[in-house]
Short mmCIF file of C-alpha atoms and ligand atoms in Angstrom, two decimals:
data_model
loop_
_atom_site.label_atom_id
_atom_site.label_comp_id
_atom_site.label_asym_id
_atom_site.label_seq_id
_atom_site.Cartn_x
_atom_site.Cartn_y
_atom_site.Cartn_z
CA UNK A 17 -26.51 -30.61 -12.43
CA UNK A 18 -28.27 -27.56 -11.06
CA UNK A 19 -27.99 -28.89 -7.53
CA UNK A 20 -24.24 -29.57 -8.03
CA UNK A 21 -23.80 -25.92 -8.95
CA UNK A 22 -25.89 -24.90 -5.94
CA UNK A 23 -23.76 -27.13 -3.71
CA UNK A 24 -20.55 -25.59 -5.11
CA UNK A 25 -22.09 -22.14 -4.78
CA UNK A 26 -22.88 -22.73 -1.11
CA UNK A 27 -19.36 -23.93 -0.42
CA UNK A 28 -17.82 -20.98 -2.25
CA UNK A 29 -19.93 -18.54 -0.29
CA UNK A 30 -18.99 -20.19 2.98
CA UNK A 31 -15.34 -20.07 2.01
CA UNK A 32 -15.53 -16.34 1.29
CA UNK A 33 -17.39 -15.78 4.55
CA UNK A 34 -14.86 -17.76 6.58
CA UNK A 35 -11.83 -16.18 4.94
CA UNK A 36 -11.99 -13.34 7.46
CA UNK A 37 -11.11 -15.82 10.21
CA UNK A 38 -7.85 -16.66 8.44
CA UNK A 39 -7.23 -12.99 7.77
CA UNK A 40 -7.62 -12.17 11.47
CA UNK A 41 -5.44 -15.14 12.45
CA UNK A 42 -2.72 -13.90 10.11
CA UNK A 43 -2.99 -10.35 11.50
CA UNK A 44 -2.43 -11.78 14.99
CA UNK A 45 0.53 -13.90 13.89
CA UNK A 46 2.11 -10.76 12.41
CA UNK A 47 1.30 -8.64 15.47
CA UNK A 48 2.84 -11.26 17.80
CA UNK A 49 5.87 -11.57 15.49
CA UNK A 50 5.54 -15.36 15.50
CA UNK A 51 7.59 -15.70 12.31
CA UNK A 52 10.47 -13.79 13.94
CA UNK A 53 10.33 -16.27 16.84
CA UNK A 54 10.71 -19.09 14.29
CA UNK A 55 13.58 -17.49 12.36
CA UNK A 56 16.11 -20.07 13.64
CA UNK A 57 13.90 -23.09 12.97
CA UNK A 58 10.90 -24.96 14.38
CA UNK A 59 9.99 -24.53 18.07
CA UNK A 60 7.44 -26.08 20.43
CA UNK A 61 4.20 -24.17 20.96
CA UNK A 62 4.96 -23.78 24.68
CA UNK A 63 8.12 -21.78 23.91
CA UNK A 64 6.32 -19.64 21.36
CA UNK A 65 3.52 -19.02 23.85
CA UNK A 66 5.95 -17.93 26.54
CA UNK A 67 7.77 -15.60 24.16
CA UNK A 68 4.50 -14.04 22.90
CA UNK A 69 2.69 -13.87 26.26
CA UNK A 70 -0.12 -16.13 25.02
CA UNK A 71 -1.72 -19.35 26.31
CA UNK A 72 -0.14 -22.44 24.71
CA UNK A 73 -3.44 -24.22 24.00
CA UNK A 74 -4.94 -21.15 22.34
CA UNK A 75 -1.79 -20.32 20.39
CA UNK A 76 -1.61 -23.93 19.18
CA UNK A 77 -5.03 -23.51 17.56
CA UNK A 78 -3.99 -20.32 15.78
CA UNK A 79 -0.80 -21.97 14.49
CA UNK A 80 -2.69 -25.09 13.39
CA UNK A 81 -5.28 -23.01 11.51
CA UNK A 82 -2.55 -21.09 9.66
CA UNK A 83 -0.61 -24.29 9.01
CA UNK A 84 -3.74 -25.40 7.15
CA UNK A 85 -3.27 -22.36 4.93
CA UNK A 86 0.45 -22.92 4.26
CA UNK A 87 1.89 -20.24 6.57
CA UNK A 88 3.35 -22.52 9.27
CA UNK A 89 4.07 -26.24 9.24
CA UNK A 90 3.57 -28.60 12.17
CA UNK A 91 6.79 -30.58 11.85
CA UNK A 92 5.81 -32.85 14.76
CA UNK A 93 2.92 -32.66 17.16
CA UNK A 94 2.88 -29.21 18.77
CA UNK A 95 6.14 -28.09 17.14
CA UNK A 96 5.87 -25.49 14.36
CA UNK A 97 8.18 -24.08 11.72
CA UNK A 98 7.88 -21.63 8.83
CA UNK A 99 6.97 -22.55 5.27
CA UNK A 100 8.49 -20.50 2.40
CA UNK A 101 5.27 -18.44 2.51
CA UNK A 102 5.56 -17.93 6.27
CA UNK A 103 9.18 -16.76 5.84
CA UNK A 104 7.76 -13.56 4.26
CA UNK A 105 6.17 -12.77 7.64
CA UNK A 106 9.64 -12.40 9.19
CA UNK A 107 10.51 -8.75 9.86
CA UNK A 108 13.97 -9.23 8.36
CA UNK A 109 12.88 -10.98 5.14
CA UNK A 110 13.75 -8.95 2.00
CA UNK A 111 10.13 -9.33 0.85
CA UNK A 112 8.60 -9.02 4.31
CA UNK A 113 4.97 -7.93 4.60
CA UNK A 114 4.82 -8.21 8.40
CA UNK A 115 4.22 -4.52 9.09
CA UNK A 116 1.51 -4.35 6.39
CA UNK A 117 -0.34 -7.39 7.73
CA UNK A 118 -0.10 -6.34 11.38
CA UNK A 119 -1.32 -2.83 10.61
CA UNK A 120 -4.21 -4.20 8.57
CA UNK A 121 -5.26 -5.96 11.77
CA UNK A 122 -5.00 -2.83 13.90
CA UNK A 123 -6.40 -0.21 11.51
CA UNK A 124 -8.24 -1.72 8.51
CA UNK A 125 -10.07 -4.48 10.38
CA UNK A 126 -11.28 -2.06 13.08
CA UNK A 127 -12.46 0.47 10.50
CA UNK A 128 -14.33 -2.25 8.57
CA UNK A 129 -16.54 -2.72 11.65
CA UNK A 130 -18.18 0.51 10.41
CA UNK A 131 -18.53 -0.58 6.76
CA UNK A 132 -22.32 -0.72 6.89
CA UNK A 133 -22.40 2.95 7.89
CA UNK A 134 -20.07 3.70 4.96
CA UNK A 135 -22.49 2.06 2.55
CA UNK A 136 -25.29 4.26 3.88
CA UNK A 137 -23.35 7.55 3.97
CA UNK A 138 -20.67 7.07 1.29
CA UNK A 139 -18.18 8.60 3.75
CA UNK A 140 -14.99 6.87 4.93
CA UNK A 141 -15.13 5.55 8.51
CA UNK A 142 -11.57 6.02 9.80
CA UNK A 143 -12.58 9.08 11.81
CA UNK A 144 -15.51 7.21 13.36
CA UNK A 145 -13.22 4.32 14.30
CA UNK A 146 -10.21 6.33 15.52
CA UNK A 147 -11.50 9.81 16.31
CA UNK A 148 -9.58 11.73 13.65
CA UNK A 149 -8.75 11.53 9.91
CA UNK A 150 -6.12 8.96 8.96
CA UNK A 151 -3.19 11.30 8.19
CA UNK A 152 -3.77 13.31 11.40
CA UNK A 153 -3.96 10.07 13.39
CA UNK A 154 -0.70 8.78 11.91
CA UNK A 155 1.01 12.09 12.72
CA UNK A 156 -0.24 12.14 16.30
CA UNK A 157 0.66 8.47 16.86
CA UNK A 158 4.30 8.41 15.67
CA UNK A 159 4.74 4.65 16.26
CA UNK A 160 1.70 3.88 14.11
CA UNK A 161 2.90 6.50 11.58
CA UNK A 162 6.33 4.87 11.37
CA UNK A 163 4.66 1.47 10.96
CA UNK A 164 2.57 2.88 8.11
CA UNK A 165 5.74 4.10 6.40
CA UNK A 166 7.27 0.65 6.89
CA UNK A 167 4.15 -0.93 5.38
CA UNK A 168 4.46 1.38 2.35
CA UNK A 169 8.16 0.52 2.15
CA UNK A 170 7.19 -3.18 2.07
CA UNK A 171 4.74 -2.58 -0.78
CA UNK A 172 7.23 -0.51 -2.76
CA UNK A 173 9.99 -3.07 -2.20
CA UNK A 174 7.79 -5.73 -3.77
CA UNK A 175 6.60 -3.50 -6.62
CA UNK A 176 9.66 -1.41 -7.50
CA UNK A 177 11.40 -3.86 -9.85
CA UNK A 178 8.22 -4.30 -11.90
CA UNK A 179 7.85 -0.51 -12.20
CA UNK A 180 11.45 0.10 -13.21
CA UNK A 181 11.25 -2.76 -15.74
CA UNK A 182 8.01 -1.42 -17.26
CA UNK A 183 8.93 2.26 -17.67
CA UNK A 184 12.00 3.78 -19.28
CA UNK A 185 13.17 6.49 -16.86
CA UNK A 186 16.39 7.12 -18.80
CA UNK A 187 17.14 10.69 -19.82
CA UNK A 188 15.16 12.17 -16.91
CA UNK A 189 17.01 15.20 -15.49
CA UNK A 190 14.81 15.91 -12.45
CA UNK A 191 12.35 13.34 -11.11
CA UNK A 192 9.86 14.52 -8.48
CA UNK A 193 8.10 11.88 -6.36
CA UNK A 194 4.95 13.41 -4.86
CA UNK A 195 3.74 11.56 -1.73
CA UNK A 196 6.86 9.46 -2.08
CA UNK A 197 6.82 8.23 1.54
CA UNK A 198 10.27 7.16 2.67
CA UNK A 199 11.65 7.30 -0.88
CA UNK A 200 11.92 3.55 -1.54
CA UNK A 201 10.77 3.77 -5.18
CA UNK A 202 12.62 7.02 -5.89
CA UNK A 203 15.86 5.55 -4.53
CA UNK A 204 15.46 2.54 -6.83
CA UNK A 205 15.02 4.73 -9.92
CA UNK A 206 17.89 7.05 -8.95
CA UNK A 207 20.20 4.10 -8.34
CA UNK A 208 19.40 2.72 -11.80
CA UNK A 209 19.84 6.17 -13.43
CA UNK A 210 22.95 8.05 -12.24
CA UNK A 211 22.12 10.92 -14.65
CA UNK A 212 18.89 11.74 -12.77
CA UNK A 213 18.44 14.07 -9.79
CA UNK A 214 15.49 13.42 -7.47
CA UNK A 215 13.09 15.32 -5.26
CA UNK A 216 11.26 13.43 -2.51
CA UNK A 217 8.08 15.26 -1.46
CA UNK A 218 5.75 14.17 1.36
CA UNK A 219 4.38 15.46 4.65
CA UNK A 220 7.18 17.00 6.79
CA UNK A 221 7.05 14.36 9.56
CA UNK A 222 7.10 11.58 6.91
CA UNK A 223 10.12 12.81 4.93
CA UNK A 224 12.01 13.06 8.23
CA UNK A 225 12.02 9.24 8.16
CA UNK A 226 13.35 8.99 4.58
CA UNK A 227 15.68 6.19 3.47
CA UNK A 228 17.49 8.17 0.75
CA UNK A 229 20.62 8.28 2.91
CA UNK A 230 20.64 4.46 3.24
CA UNK A 231 20.89 4.28 -0.54
CA UNK A 232 23.80 6.78 -0.55
CA UNK A 233 21.86 9.26 -2.67
CA UNK A 234 21.68 12.38 -0.50
CA UNK A 235 23.86 14.37 -2.89
CA UNK A 236 21.43 13.70 -5.78
CA UNK A 237 18.13 13.99 -3.97
CA UNK A 238 16.37 16.94 -2.34
CA UNK A 239 14.06 16.13 0.55
CA UNK A 240 11.06 18.46 0.70
CA UNK A 241 8.33 18.42 3.36
CA UNK A 242 4.99 19.96 2.42
CA UNK A 243 1.31 19.55 1.65
CA UNK A 244 0.17 18.02 -1.61
CA UNK A 245 -2.61 20.65 -1.71
CA UNK A 246 -0.06 23.47 -1.41
CA UNK A 247 2.88 24.43 -3.55
CA UNK A 248 4.71 21.47 -5.11
CA UNK A 249 8.41 21.36 -6.03
CA UNK A 250 8.81 23.09 -9.40
CA UNK A 251 10.85 22.48 -12.51
CA UNK A 252 10.82 18.68 -12.76
CA UNK A 253 10.67 17.06 -16.16
CA UNK A 254 9.10 13.91 -14.70
CA UNK A 255 6.64 13.75 -11.79
CA UNK A 256 5.35 10.52 -10.29
CA UNK A 257 2.74 9.61 -7.72
CA UNK A 258 2.43 6.04 -6.57
CA UNK A 259 -0.57 4.94 -4.52
CA UNK A 260 -1.38 8.53 -3.63
CA UNK A 261 -4.48 9.52 -5.63
CA UNK A 262 -6.46 6.47 -4.53
CA UNK A 263 -6.70 8.02 -1.07
CA UNK A 264 -8.63 11.06 -2.25
CA UNK A 265 -12.02 12.01 -3.71
CA UNK A 266 -12.36 13.12 -7.34
CA UNK A 267 -12.45 16.80 -6.33
CA UNK A 268 -9.28 16.43 -4.24
CA UNK A 269 -7.57 14.49 -7.04
CA UNK A 270 -8.25 17.26 -9.56
CA UNK A 271 -6.81 19.77 -7.09
CA UNK A 272 -3.63 17.66 -6.62
CA UNK A 273 -3.27 17.15 -10.38
CA UNK A 274 -3.76 20.86 -11.06
CA UNK A 275 -0.99 21.59 -8.55
CA UNK A 276 1.31 19.17 -10.41
CA UNK A 277 0.41 20.80 -13.71
CA UNK A 278 1.36 24.20 -12.31
CA UNK A 279 4.65 22.98 -10.87
CA UNK A 280 5.91 21.00 -13.84
CA UNK A 281 7.69 22.15 -16.99
CA UNK A 282 5.29 22.62 -19.96
CA UNK A 283 6.98 19.69 -21.71
CA UNK A 284 7.08 17.55 -18.57
CA UNK A 285 5.49 14.16 -18.00
CA UNK A 286 3.38 12.84 -15.15
CA UNK A 287 3.17 9.20 -14.09
CA UNK A 288 0.30 7.93 -11.96
CA UNK A 289 1.22 4.52 -10.59
CA UNK A 290 -1.96 2.94 -9.29
CA UNK A 291 -4.08 -0.19 -9.38
CA UNK A 292 -6.21 0.55 -12.46
CA UNK A 293 -9.50 -1.33 -12.21
CA UNK A 294 -10.14 -3.60 -15.20
CA UNK A 295 -13.66 -3.49 -16.63
CA UNK A 296 -15.98 -6.44 -16.13
CA UNK A 297 -15.78 -9.26 -13.64
CA UNK A 298 -12.05 -9.92 -13.99
CA UNK A 299 -10.64 -10.68 -10.54
CA UNK A 300 -8.08 -8.01 -9.64
CA UNK A 301 -6.65 -6.79 -6.33
CA UNK A 302 -7.78 -3.26 -7.27
CA UNK A 303 -11.36 -4.25 -6.49
CA UNK A 304 -10.65 -5.21 -2.88
CA UNK A 305 -8.33 -2.19 -2.48
CA UNK A 306 -11.09 0.02 -3.87
CA UNK A 307 -13.50 -1.12 -1.19
CA UNK A 308 -10.81 -0.66 1.45
CA UNK A 309 -10.09 2.89 0.24
CA UNK A 310 -13.81 3.69 0.40
CA UNK A 311 -14.21 2.34 3.92
CA UNK A 312 -10.96 3.82 5.24
CA UNK A 313 -10.83 7.23 3.61
CA UNK A 314 -13.71 7.77 1.21
CA UNK A 315 -11.07 7.32 -1.54
CA UNK A 316 -11.18 4.96 -4.48
CA UNK A 317 -9.26 2.96 -7.05
CA UNK A 318 -10.24 3.99 -10.57
CA UNK A 319 -10.69 2.67 -14.09
CA UNK A 320 -8.62 3.97 -17.00
CA UNK A 321 -11.60 6.09 -18.15
CA UNK A 322 -11.97 7.60 -14.68
CA UNK A 323 -8.28 8.56 -14.55
CA UNK A 324 -8.53 10.00 -18.08
CA UNK A 325 -11.49 12.16 -17.09
CA UNK A 326 -9.75 13.57 -13.99
CA UNK A 327 -6.49 14.17 -15.87
CA UNK A 328 -8.35 15.95 -18.67
CA UNK A 329 -10.09 18.21 -16.16
CA UNK A 330 -6.69 19.13 -14.68
CA UNK A 331 -5.14 19.97 -18.07
CA UNK A 332 -3.45 16.70 -19.03
CA UNK A 333 -3.72 14.25 -21.91
CA UNK A 334 -3.19 10.52 -21.32
CA UNK A 335 -0.42 9.24 -23.58
CA UNK A 336 -0.59 5.56 -22.63
CA UNK A 337 -1.34 3.14 -19.83
CA UNK A 338 1.43 0.64 -19.21
CA UNK A 339 0.84 -2.61 -17.38
CA UNK A 340 3.56 -3.87 -15.04
CA UNK A 341 4.44 -7.29 -13.74
CA UNK A 342 2.54 -6.40 -10.55
CA UNK A 343 -1.02 -5.30 -9.84
CA UNK A 344 0.01 -1.68 -10.56
CA UNK A 345 -0.28 0.12 -13.89
CA UNK A 346 1.44 3.31 -14.99
CA UNK A 347 -0.75 6.05 -16.45
CA UNK A 348 1.52 8.38 -18.42
CA UNK A 349 0.13 11.87 -19.04
CA UNK A 350 1.41 15.15 -20.49
CA UNK A 351 0.16 18.72 -20.12
CA UNK A 352 -2.18 20.15 -22.71
CA UNK A 353 -1.87 23.92 -23.23
CA UNK A 354 -1.14 26.40 -20.45
CA UNK A 355 -1.43 25.59 -16.73
CA UNK A 356 -4.88 26.24 -15.23
C1 SAM B 7 -0.31 5.24 0.42
S1 SAM B 7 1.07 6.19 0.78
C2 SAM B 7 2.12 5.95 -0.64
C3 SAM B 7 3.55 6.21 -0.36
C4 SAM B 7 4.52 5.93 -1.52
N1 SAM B 7 4.19 6.70 -2.71
C5 SAM B 7 4.51 4.44 -1.83
O1 SAM B 7 3.86 4.04 -2.80
O2 SAM B 7 5.14 3.68 -1.07
C6 SAM B 7 0.44 7.85 0.53
C7 SAM B 7 1.47 8.92 0.87
O3 SAM B 7 0.81 10.19 0.76
C8 SAM B 7 1.32 11.02 1.79
N2 SAM B 7 0.38 12.12 2.07
C9 SAM B 7 -0.86 12.04 2.64
N3 SAM B 7 -1.40 13.26 2.74
C10 SAM B 7 -0.50 14.13 2.24
C11 SAM B 7 -0.48 15.54 2.08
N4 SAM B 7 -1.54 16.30 2.45
N5 SAM B 7 0.61 16.10 1.53
C12 SAM B 7 1.69 15.35 1.16
N6 SAM B 7 1.72 14.01 1.26
C13 SAM B 7 0.64 13.40 1.80
C14 SAM B 7 1.47 10.07 2.97
O4 SAM B 7 2.32 10.57 3.97
C15 SAM B 7 1.98 8.81 2.30
O5 SAM B 7 3.38 8.76 2.29
#
């Protein structure tokens, strides 16, 4: 019995250890846009190799490995097609994650080479890996910055329906999305609620790439470029921040929250939309994201208690925490007393 468990334990550990090989293979498949090359159906490896400037024999081994994980399928020897899972790696798929996966290969994987240093110092390693802090790097490398925005768009596209289903946005007069990226989530809420006006707030070079116009909402949505540590758009009755606070330390989070408190109406509401870490050993994507945020930026995912503590310090009271049909939860908070 004991030795069976040990045997299973060994295999499980090896599986976890080897999973990085599949992760790296998937990053490469996304970077080489292999799924786009298969959009019209299965093709021989030689054609895919020519189109991706790779060696056929080497590419075959990558495709075969990922076929073993359900991404591609070898329909006949040396000829590969996409599975329904692999379809989501196509750039034009409505639930595509290609940009996210490719960028994880370029940025996250490289930064994780410095993870041991992070454990010793507690400081994020992006600057060590790339020579400057992440937001500066994305600004100075516009192609990488645009890819980051696309990756965030991909996340929001997958998550937005679950958020809109979980929270009742009706009756909101002015909704302010702080760190709203290209406006994917805000556009979804505004489309569902014609009575609501929106404000998209993010760094100036990021809001330049907004998608509010694509949704035909420019007449109902202000686009504001600025710094989340500076003055925030005032007068909203609902403020939201999705996947923003996890990038910052506790001190920085309190400063951002205090800025929101100052900007919002006294009877306003704040929504933090984040991966809230469940207590105990429950498997949850927040735990891997948390480690990634530490290694990348010195940020963190947080438990409900940790969010409550930071919100309290910034002059808010948590009303409720609402689960969604995604890995995100919505922490709803309201101001207590006068702004700090
Ligand atoms: C992880 S992304 C989330 C984007 C969007 N809320 C979403 O969920 O798709 C974090 C956002 O914070 C923005 N950001 C980072 N530093 C900022 C700053 N100092 N001021 C304003 N926005 C900032 C980034 O440009 C980015 O759009």
